[in-house]
Coordinates of C-alpha atoms in Angstrom, one line a residue:
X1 CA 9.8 -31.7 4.0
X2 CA 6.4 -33.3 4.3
X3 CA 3.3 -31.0 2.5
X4 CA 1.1 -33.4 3.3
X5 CA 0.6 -33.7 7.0
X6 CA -3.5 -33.0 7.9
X7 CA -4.6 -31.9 4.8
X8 CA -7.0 -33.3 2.3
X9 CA -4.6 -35.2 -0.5
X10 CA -4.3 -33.8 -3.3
X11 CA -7.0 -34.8 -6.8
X12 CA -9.5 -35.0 -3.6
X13 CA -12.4 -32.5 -3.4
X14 CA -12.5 -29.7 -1.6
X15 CA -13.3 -30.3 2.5
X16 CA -16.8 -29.2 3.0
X17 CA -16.0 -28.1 6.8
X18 CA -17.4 -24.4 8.1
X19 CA -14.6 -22.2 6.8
X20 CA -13.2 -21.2 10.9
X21 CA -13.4 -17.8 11.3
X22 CA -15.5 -16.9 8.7
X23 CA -18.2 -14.0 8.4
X24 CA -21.8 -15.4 9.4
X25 CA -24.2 -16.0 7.5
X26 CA -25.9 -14.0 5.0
X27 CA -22.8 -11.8 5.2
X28 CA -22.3 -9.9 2.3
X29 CA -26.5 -9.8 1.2
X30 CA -26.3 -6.0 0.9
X31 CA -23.3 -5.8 -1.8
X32 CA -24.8 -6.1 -4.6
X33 CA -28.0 -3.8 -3.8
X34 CA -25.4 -1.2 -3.3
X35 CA -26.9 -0.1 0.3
X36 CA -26.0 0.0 3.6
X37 CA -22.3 -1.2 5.5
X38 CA -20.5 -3.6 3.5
X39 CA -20.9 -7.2 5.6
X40 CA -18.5 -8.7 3.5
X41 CA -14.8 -9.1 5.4
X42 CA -12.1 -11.6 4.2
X43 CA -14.4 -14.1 2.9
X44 CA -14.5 -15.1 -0.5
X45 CA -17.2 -12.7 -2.6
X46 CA -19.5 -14.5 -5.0
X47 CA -19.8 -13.7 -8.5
X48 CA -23.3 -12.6 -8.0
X49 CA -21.9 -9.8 -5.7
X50 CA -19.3 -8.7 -8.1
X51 CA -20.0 -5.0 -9.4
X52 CA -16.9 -3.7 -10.2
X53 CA -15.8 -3.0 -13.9
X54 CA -11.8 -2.5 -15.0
X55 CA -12.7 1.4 -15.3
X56 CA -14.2 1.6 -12.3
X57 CA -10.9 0.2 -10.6
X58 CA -9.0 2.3 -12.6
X59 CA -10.8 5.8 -11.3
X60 CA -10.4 3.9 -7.5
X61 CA -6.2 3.7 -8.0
X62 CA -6.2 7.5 -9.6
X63 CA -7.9 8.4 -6.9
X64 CA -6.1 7.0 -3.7
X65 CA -2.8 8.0 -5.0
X66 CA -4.0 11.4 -5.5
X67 CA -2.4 12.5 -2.5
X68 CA 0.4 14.4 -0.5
X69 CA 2.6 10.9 0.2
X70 CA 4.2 10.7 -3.9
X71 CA 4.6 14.6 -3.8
X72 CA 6.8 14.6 -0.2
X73 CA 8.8 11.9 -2.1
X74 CA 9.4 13.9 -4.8
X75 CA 10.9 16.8 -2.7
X76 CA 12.6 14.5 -0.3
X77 CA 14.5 13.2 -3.4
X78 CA 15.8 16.3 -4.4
X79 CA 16.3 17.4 -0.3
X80 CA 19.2 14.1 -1.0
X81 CA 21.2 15.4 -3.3
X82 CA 20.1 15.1 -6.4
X83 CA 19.6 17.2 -9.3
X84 CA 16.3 17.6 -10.9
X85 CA 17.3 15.4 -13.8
X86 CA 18.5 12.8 -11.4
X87 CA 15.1 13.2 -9.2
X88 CA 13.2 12.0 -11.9
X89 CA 14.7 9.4 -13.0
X90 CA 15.0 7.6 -9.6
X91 CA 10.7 8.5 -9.5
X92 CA 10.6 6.7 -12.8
X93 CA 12.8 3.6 -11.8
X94 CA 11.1 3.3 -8.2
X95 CA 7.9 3.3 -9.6
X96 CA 8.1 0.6 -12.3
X97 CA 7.0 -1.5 -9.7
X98 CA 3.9 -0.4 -10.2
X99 CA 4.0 -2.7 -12.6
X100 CA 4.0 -6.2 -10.2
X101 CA 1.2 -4.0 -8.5
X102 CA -0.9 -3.9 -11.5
X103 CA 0.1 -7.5 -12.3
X104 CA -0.5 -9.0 -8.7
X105 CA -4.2 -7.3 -8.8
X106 CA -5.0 -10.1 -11.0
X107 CA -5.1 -12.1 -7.8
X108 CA -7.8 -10.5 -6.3
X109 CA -11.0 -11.3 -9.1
X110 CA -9.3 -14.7 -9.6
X111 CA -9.1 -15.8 -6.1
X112 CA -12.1 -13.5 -4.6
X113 CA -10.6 -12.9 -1.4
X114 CA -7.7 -10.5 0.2
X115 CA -4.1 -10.6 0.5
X116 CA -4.3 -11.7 3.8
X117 CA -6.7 -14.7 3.1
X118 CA -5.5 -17.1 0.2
X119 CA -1.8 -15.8 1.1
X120 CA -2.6 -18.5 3.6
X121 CA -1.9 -21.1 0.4
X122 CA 2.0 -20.0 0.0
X123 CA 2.5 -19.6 3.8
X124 CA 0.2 -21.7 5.9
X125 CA -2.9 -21.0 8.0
X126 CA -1.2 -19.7 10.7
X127 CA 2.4 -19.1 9.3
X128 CA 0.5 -16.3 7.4
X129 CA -0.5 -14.5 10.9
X130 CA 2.8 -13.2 11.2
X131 CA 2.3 -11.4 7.5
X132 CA -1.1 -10.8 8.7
X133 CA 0.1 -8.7 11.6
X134 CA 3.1 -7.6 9.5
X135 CA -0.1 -5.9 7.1
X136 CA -1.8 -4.3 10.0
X137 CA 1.2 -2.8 11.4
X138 CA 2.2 -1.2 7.5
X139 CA -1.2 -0.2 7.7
X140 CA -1.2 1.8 10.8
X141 CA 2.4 3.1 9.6
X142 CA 0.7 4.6 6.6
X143 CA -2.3 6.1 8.5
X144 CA -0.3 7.7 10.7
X145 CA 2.1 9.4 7.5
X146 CA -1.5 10.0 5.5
X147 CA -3.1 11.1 8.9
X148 CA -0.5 13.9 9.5
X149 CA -0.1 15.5 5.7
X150 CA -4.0 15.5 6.6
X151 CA -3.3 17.0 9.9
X152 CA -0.8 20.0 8.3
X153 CA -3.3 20.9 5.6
X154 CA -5.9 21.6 8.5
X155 CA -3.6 23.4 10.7
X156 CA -2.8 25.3 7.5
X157 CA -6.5 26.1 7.0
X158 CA -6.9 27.2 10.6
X159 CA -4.4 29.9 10.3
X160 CA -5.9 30.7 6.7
X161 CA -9.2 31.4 8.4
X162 CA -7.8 33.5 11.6
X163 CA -6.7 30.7 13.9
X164 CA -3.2 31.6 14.3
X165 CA -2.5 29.7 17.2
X166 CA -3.9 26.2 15.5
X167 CA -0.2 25.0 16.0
X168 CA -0.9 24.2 19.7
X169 CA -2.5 21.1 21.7
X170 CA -5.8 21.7 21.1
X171 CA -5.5 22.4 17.0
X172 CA -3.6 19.7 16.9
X173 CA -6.0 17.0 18.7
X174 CA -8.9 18.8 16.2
X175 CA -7.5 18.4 13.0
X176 CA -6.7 15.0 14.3
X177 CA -9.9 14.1 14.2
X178 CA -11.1 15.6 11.8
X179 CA -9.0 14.2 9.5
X180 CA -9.3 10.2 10.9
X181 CA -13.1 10.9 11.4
X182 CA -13.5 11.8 7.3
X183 CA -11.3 8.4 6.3
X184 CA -13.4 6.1 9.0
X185 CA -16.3 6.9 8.0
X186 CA -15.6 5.7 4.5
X187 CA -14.3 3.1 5.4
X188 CA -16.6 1.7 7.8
X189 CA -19.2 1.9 4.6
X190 CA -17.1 -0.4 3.1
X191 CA -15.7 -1.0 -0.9
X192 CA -18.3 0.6 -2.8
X193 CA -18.0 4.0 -0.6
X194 CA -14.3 3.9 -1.6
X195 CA -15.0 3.2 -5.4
X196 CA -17.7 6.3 -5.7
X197 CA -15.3 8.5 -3.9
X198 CA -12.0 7.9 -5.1
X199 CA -13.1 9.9 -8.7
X200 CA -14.0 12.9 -7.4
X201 CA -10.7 13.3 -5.0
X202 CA -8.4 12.2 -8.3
X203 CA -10.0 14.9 -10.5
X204 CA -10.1 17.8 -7.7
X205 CA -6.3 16.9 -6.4
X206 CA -5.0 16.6 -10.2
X207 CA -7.0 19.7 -11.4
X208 CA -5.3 21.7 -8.4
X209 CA -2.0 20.4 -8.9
X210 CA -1.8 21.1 -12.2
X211 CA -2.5 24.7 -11.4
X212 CA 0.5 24.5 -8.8
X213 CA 2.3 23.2 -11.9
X214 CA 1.1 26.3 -14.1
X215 CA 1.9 28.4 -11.5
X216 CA 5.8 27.4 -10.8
X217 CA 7.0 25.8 -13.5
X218 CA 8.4 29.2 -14.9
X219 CA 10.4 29.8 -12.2
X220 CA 12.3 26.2 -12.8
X221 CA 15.6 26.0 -13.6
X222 CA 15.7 22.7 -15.1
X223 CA 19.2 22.1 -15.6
X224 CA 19.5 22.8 -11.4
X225 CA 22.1 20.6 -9.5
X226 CA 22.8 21.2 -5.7
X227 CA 26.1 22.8 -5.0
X228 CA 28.0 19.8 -4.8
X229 CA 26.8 17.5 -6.4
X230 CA 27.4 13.3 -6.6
X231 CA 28.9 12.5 -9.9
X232 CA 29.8 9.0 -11.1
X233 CA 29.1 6.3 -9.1
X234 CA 28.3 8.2 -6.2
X235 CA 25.4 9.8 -8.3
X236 CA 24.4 6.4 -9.2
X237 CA 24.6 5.3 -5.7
X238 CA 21.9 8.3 -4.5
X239 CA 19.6 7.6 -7.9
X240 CA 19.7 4.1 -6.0
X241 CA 18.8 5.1 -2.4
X242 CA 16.8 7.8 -3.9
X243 CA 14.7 4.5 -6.1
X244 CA 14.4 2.7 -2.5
X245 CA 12.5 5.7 -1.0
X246 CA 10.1 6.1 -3.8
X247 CA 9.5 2.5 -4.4
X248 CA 8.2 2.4 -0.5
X249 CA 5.2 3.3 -2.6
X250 CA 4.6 0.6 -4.9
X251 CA 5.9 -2.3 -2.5
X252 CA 3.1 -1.0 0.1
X253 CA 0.6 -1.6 -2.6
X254 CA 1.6 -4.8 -3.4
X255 CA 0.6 -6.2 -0.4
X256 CA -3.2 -5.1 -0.4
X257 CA -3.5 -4.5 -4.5
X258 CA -5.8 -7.7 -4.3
X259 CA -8.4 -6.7 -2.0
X260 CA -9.8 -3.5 -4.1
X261 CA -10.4 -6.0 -7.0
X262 CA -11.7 -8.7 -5.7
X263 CA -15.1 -7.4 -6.7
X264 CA -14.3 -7.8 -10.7
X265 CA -15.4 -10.5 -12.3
X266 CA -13.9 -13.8 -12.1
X267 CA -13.2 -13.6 -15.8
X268 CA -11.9 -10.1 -15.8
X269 CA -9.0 -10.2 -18.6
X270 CA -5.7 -10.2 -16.9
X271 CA -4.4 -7.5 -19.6
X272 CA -7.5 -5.1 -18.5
X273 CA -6.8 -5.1 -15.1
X274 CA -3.2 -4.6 -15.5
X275 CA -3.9 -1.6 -17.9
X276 CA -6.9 -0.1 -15.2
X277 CA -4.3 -0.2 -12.5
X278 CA -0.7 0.6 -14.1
X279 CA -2.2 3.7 -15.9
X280 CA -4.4 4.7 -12.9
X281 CA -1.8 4.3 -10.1
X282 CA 1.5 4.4 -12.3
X283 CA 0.0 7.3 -14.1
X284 CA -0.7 10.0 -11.0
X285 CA 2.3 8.9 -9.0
X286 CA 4.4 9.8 -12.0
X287 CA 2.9 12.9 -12.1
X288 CA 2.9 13.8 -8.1
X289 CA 6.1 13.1 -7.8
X290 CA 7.4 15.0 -10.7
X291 CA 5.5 18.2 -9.5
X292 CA 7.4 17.0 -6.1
X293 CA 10.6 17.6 -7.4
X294 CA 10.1 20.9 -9.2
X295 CA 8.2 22.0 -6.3
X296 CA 11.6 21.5 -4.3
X297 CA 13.6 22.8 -6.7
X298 CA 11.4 26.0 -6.8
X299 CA 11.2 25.6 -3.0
X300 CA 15.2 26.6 -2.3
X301 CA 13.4 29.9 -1.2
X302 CA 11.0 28.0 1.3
X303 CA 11.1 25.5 4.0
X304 CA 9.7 22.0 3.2
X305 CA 10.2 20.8 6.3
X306 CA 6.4 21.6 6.9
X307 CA 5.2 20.2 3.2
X308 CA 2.2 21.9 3.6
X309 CA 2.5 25.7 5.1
X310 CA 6.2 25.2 3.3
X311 CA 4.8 25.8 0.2
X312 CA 3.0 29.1 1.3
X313 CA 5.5 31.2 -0.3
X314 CA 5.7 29.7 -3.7
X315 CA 1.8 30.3 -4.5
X316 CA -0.5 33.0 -4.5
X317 CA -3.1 33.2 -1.8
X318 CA -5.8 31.7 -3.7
X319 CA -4.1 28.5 -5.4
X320 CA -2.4 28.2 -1.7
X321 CA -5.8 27.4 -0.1
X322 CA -6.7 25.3 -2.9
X323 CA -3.4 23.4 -2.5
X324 CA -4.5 22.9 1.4
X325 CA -7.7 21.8 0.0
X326 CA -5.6 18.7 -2.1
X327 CA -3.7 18.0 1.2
X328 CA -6.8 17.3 3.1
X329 CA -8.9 15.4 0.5
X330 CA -6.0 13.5 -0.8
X331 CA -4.9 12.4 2.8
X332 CA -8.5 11.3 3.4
X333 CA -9.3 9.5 0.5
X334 CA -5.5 7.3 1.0
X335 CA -6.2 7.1 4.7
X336 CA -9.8 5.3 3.7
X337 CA -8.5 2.6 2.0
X338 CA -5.8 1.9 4.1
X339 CA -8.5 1.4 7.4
X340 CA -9.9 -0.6 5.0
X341 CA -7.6 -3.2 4.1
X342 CA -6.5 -2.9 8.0
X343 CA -9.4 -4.0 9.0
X344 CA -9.3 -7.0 6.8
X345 CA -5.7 -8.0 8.1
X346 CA -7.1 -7.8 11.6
X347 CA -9.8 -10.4 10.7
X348 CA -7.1 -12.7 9.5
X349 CA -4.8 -12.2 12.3
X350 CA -7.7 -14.4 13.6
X351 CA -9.3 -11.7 15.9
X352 CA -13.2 -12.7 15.6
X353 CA -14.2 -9.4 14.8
X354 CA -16.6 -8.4 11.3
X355 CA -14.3 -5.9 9.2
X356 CA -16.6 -2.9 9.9
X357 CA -15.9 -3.6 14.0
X358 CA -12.0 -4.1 13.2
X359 CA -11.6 -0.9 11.2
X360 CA -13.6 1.5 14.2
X361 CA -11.4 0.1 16.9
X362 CA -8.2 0.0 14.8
X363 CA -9.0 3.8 14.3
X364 CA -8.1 4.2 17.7
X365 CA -4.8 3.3 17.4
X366 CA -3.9 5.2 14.8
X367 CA -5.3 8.4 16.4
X368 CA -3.0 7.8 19.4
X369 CA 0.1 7.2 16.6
X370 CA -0.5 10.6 15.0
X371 CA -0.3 12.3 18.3
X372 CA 2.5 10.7 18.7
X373 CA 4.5 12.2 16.0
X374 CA 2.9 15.6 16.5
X375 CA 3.7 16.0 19.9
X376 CA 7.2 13.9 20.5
X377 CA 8.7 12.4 17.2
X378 CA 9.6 14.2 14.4
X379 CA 7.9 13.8 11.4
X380 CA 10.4 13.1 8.4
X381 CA 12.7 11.1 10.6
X382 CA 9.7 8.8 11.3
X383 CA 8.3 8.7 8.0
X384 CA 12.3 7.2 6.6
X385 CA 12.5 4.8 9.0
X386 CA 8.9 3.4 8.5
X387 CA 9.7 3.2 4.8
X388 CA 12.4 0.9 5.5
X389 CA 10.7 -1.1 7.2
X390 CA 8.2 -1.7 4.8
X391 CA 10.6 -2.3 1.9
X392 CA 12.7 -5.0 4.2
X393 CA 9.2 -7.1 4.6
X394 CA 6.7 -6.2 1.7
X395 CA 8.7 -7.0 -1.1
X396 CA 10.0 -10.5 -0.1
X397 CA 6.5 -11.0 1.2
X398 CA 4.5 -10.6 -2.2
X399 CA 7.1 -12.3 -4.0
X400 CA 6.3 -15.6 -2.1
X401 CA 2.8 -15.5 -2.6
X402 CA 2.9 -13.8 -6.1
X403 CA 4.8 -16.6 -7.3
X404 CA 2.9 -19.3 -5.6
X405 CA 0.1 -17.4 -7.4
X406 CA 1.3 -18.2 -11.0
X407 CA 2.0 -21.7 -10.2
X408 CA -1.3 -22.6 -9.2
X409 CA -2.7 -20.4 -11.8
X410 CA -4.7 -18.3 -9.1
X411 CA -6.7 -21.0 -8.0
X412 CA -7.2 -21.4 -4.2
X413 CA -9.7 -24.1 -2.3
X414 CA -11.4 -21.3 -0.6
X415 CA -13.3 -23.2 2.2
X416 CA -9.6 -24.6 3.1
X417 CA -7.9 -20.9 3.5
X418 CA -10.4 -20.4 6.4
X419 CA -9.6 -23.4 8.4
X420 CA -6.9 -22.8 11.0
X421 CA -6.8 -27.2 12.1
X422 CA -4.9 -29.6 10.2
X423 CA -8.1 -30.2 8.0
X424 CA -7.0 -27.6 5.9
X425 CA -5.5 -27.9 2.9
X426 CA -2.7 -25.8 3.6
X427 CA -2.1 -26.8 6.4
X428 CA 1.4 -27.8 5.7
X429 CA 3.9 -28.6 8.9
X430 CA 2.4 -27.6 12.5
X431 CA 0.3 -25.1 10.3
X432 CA 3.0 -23.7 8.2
X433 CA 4.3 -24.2 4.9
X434 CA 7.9 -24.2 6.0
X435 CA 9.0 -23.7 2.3
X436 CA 7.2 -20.0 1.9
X437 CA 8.6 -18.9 5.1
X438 CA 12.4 -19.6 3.9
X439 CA 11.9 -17.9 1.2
X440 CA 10.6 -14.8 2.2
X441 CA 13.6 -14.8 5.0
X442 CA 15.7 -14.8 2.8
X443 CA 14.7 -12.3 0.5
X444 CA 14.5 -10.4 3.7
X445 CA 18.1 -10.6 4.8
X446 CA 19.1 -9.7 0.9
X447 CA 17.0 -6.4 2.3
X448 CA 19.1 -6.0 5.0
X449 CA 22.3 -6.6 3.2
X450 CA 21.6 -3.8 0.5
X451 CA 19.7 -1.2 2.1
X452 CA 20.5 2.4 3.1
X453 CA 18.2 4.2 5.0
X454 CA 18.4 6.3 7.9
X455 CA 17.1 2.9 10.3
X456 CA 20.0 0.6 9.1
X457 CA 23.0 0.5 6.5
X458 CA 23.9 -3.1 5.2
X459 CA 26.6 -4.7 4.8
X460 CA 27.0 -5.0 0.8
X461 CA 25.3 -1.7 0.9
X462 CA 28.1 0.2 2.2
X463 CA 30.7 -1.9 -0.2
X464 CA 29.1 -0.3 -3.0
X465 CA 29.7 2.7 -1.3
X466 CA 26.0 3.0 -0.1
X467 CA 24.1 1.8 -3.1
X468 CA 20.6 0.5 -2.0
X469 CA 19.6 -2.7 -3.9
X470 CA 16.6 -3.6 -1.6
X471 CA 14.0 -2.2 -3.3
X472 CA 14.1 -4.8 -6.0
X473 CA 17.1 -7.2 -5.2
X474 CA 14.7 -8.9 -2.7
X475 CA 12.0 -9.3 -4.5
X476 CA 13.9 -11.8 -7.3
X477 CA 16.2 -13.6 -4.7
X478 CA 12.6 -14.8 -2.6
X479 CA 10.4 -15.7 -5.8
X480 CA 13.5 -17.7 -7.2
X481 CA 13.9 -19.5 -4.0
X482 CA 10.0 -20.4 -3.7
X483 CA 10.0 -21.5 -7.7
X484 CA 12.6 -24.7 -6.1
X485 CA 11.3 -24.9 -2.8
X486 CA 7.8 -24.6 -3.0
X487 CA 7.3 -26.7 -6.0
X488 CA 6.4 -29.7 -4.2
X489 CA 4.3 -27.7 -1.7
X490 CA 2.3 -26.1 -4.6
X491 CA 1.9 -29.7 -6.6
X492 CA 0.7 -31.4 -3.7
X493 CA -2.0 -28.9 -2.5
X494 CA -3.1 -27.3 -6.0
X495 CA -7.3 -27.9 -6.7
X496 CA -7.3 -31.2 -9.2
X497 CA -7.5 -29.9 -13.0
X498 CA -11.6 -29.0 -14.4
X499 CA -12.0 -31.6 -16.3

């Protein structure tokens, strides 16, 4: 398989051609100053304009996991099957991979661009569209999940403050946007609006939920196991199913991890980062999810099926509104960063759009794909079926280019990225690097072999009766593949060595 075909050999210099695609000029001029919409889309960002520190991306991953999402898990586990003891362990396992999250971050000061942009290196210019399209379309799955927790908590504050019919057509389209409007706006500003934010929703949603916490945890039986519960390897089977759910989590921020740090440094110690994002993110999942599953297990007396007005009876008036409160910031604060990193993968689907213009009109769309839910699907059953999804694709996906990562030490011809004609770099075969693409299929159909979710069972899946090994099995089978076959690809298209 030829690497070489309409690239610049490698040991040559970098191709001086007008990266295709790119931002124009003086994009980017008002990132350091601090004012005004960030220009900057999925370009590369110069060191001058780099203003982030490790604690500063630390406070940004506390605070956009301080949300709903990690706290539906939790109960959702225990709504499975599983005792309390069991729930927390499978929340523990799933989100270990925080831990690639934290790691893969590294990516993002090193290379200076997105995801979307230098993943172009381990795929291809335009073999990377179809991840590229396979971001934005996670992206408006999550919107739509972070849009609606958004959307209960305001319908539950309508009925607080004397709307009782909220619940209907026109409640719903209000809280709709209401809710969208708060998270565009933010994201239309650009990075540094999310990293000023993010801080104040992580204390006020962890300060309220530790009041929930205060407030239930003595009416926890924590010993409690469902009346029939799955022993032996069938409880090991669940703890696995019940790992694939929560991982969803982790895998999703795999993807994008890059593009909130790709304003540190260059030089920013790999072990800083990784500590900065694995206690900030790591950290408040652990501890939403955990207060998920006691919630739940307190919650026998209540219906969850609403996760927001559900919890109505288990808190006193006061700590309930306050608990609405968390819903709505939290869902808000997610919901901005996810428009923002949408936008990005809309510039690199190719769409000749600056990132500020992608996000408003991709806004739309994901206004039309909550009112879907909240007037013809039903919400849960979407929510399990999107999180397969995502676990089939992300995982096998960042394994490809996290690998190709490490073996060209994060080091990326960044004029070459941006050029979709054979002048690139990584240009590869007809525009793809057919090696990348291999691998990430097949770490994809090792998804579908070992999954169990309510969208598909596989095959080795339900010969161990209905273990689910995708949320990790995938991962190792597509990075082992790419360590043989991309090899060549990566030797033959790395930058020459500083001399």
């Amino acid at each position: 398989m030829s690497a070489t075909l309409g690239r610049s050999p490698a040991g040559s210099s970098p191709t001086k051609t007008p990266p295709t695609g790119s931002p124009p000029p003086g994009a980017g001029r008002d990132a350091a100053s601090g004012g005004g919409v960030e220009q900057h889309g999925y370009d590369y960002i110069p060191e001058s304009d780099r203003y982030m520190t490790p604690r500063q991306l630390g406070l940004f991953w506390m605070g956009i996991n301080a949300y709903q999402f990690f706290f539906v898990l939790g109960s959702i586990a225990v709504g499975m099957g599983l005792s309390l003891v069991q729930a927390i362990i499978a929340i523990a396992c799933g989100n270990l991979l925080f831990g690639v999250v934290a790691y893969c971050s590294v990516a993002g000061p090193r290379a200076g661009m997105p995801t979307t942009a230098f993943s172009r290196a381990a795929f291809g210019v335009l073999g990377n569209r179809v991840n590229a399209v396979c971001t934005w379309a996670m992206s408006l799955g999550f919107k739509t999940v972070n849009g609606l927790l958004g959307v209960f908590a305001m319908l539950a504050l309508f009925d607080q403050l004397g709307w009782h019919d909220s619940g209907g057509a026109l409640g719903k389209v209000v809280a709709t946007v209401v809710v969208l409007g708060g998270s565009i706006v933010i994201a239309v500003y650009g990075h540094r609006a999310l990293v000023r934010v993010q801080p104040y929703f992580a204390a006020a949603v962890t300060l309220i939920f530790l009041l929930i916490v205060g407030n239930i945890v003595g009416d926890v039986d924590w010993g409690w196991k469902p009346a029939d519960p799955a022993t032996g390897w069938g409880g090991v089977a669940l703890v696995l199913i019940a790992c694939a759910l929560i991982s969803s989590g982790p895998l999703s921020y795999m993807v994008v991890a890059p593009d909130y740090a790709r304003y540190l440094p260059s030089g920013t110690p790999t072990r800083k980062i990784f500590r900065a994002v694995f206690a900030g993110g790591a950290g408040m999942v652990m501890f939403l999810g955990t207060v998920g599953t006691v919630g739940a297990v307190a919650a026998t007396r209540a219906d969850l099926s609403d996760p927001v007005a559900g919890m109505e009876p288990l808190l006193p008036g006061w700590l309930f509104v306050l608990y609405i409160v968390a819903s709505f910031t939290g869902a808000v604060g997610n919901n901005a960063s996810v428009f923002y990193s949408s936008g990005l993968a809309i510039q690199a689907i190719g769409i000749p759009a600056r990132r500020w213009v992608a996000t408003a009109v991709d806004a739309m769309l994901a206004l039309a794909a909550v009112l879907w839910v909240l007037f013809i699907y039903d919400f849960e059953h979407a929510l399990n079926e999107f999180l397969a999804l995502v676990v089939v694709w992300a995982g096998p996906f960042c394994a490809v280019w996290i690998t190709d990562g490490v073996m060209r030490r994060w080091t990326y011809d960044r004029e070459s990225v941006h050029i979709s004609t054979p002048a690139s770099r990584y240009w590869g075969t007809a525009g793809v690097n057919v090696a990348g693409i291999v691998s990430m299929l097949a770490g994809m159909a090792t998804a579908l072999l070992t999954i169990n979710s309510a969208l598909v069972e596989g095959w080795l899946s339900t010969r161990m009766d209905g273990a689910d090994l995708s949320w990790f099995l995938p991962l190792i089978v597509s990075a082992a593949t790419y360590a043989v076959l991309g090899r060549r690809w990566v030797r033959e298209t790395s930058l020459p060595a500083a001399a």
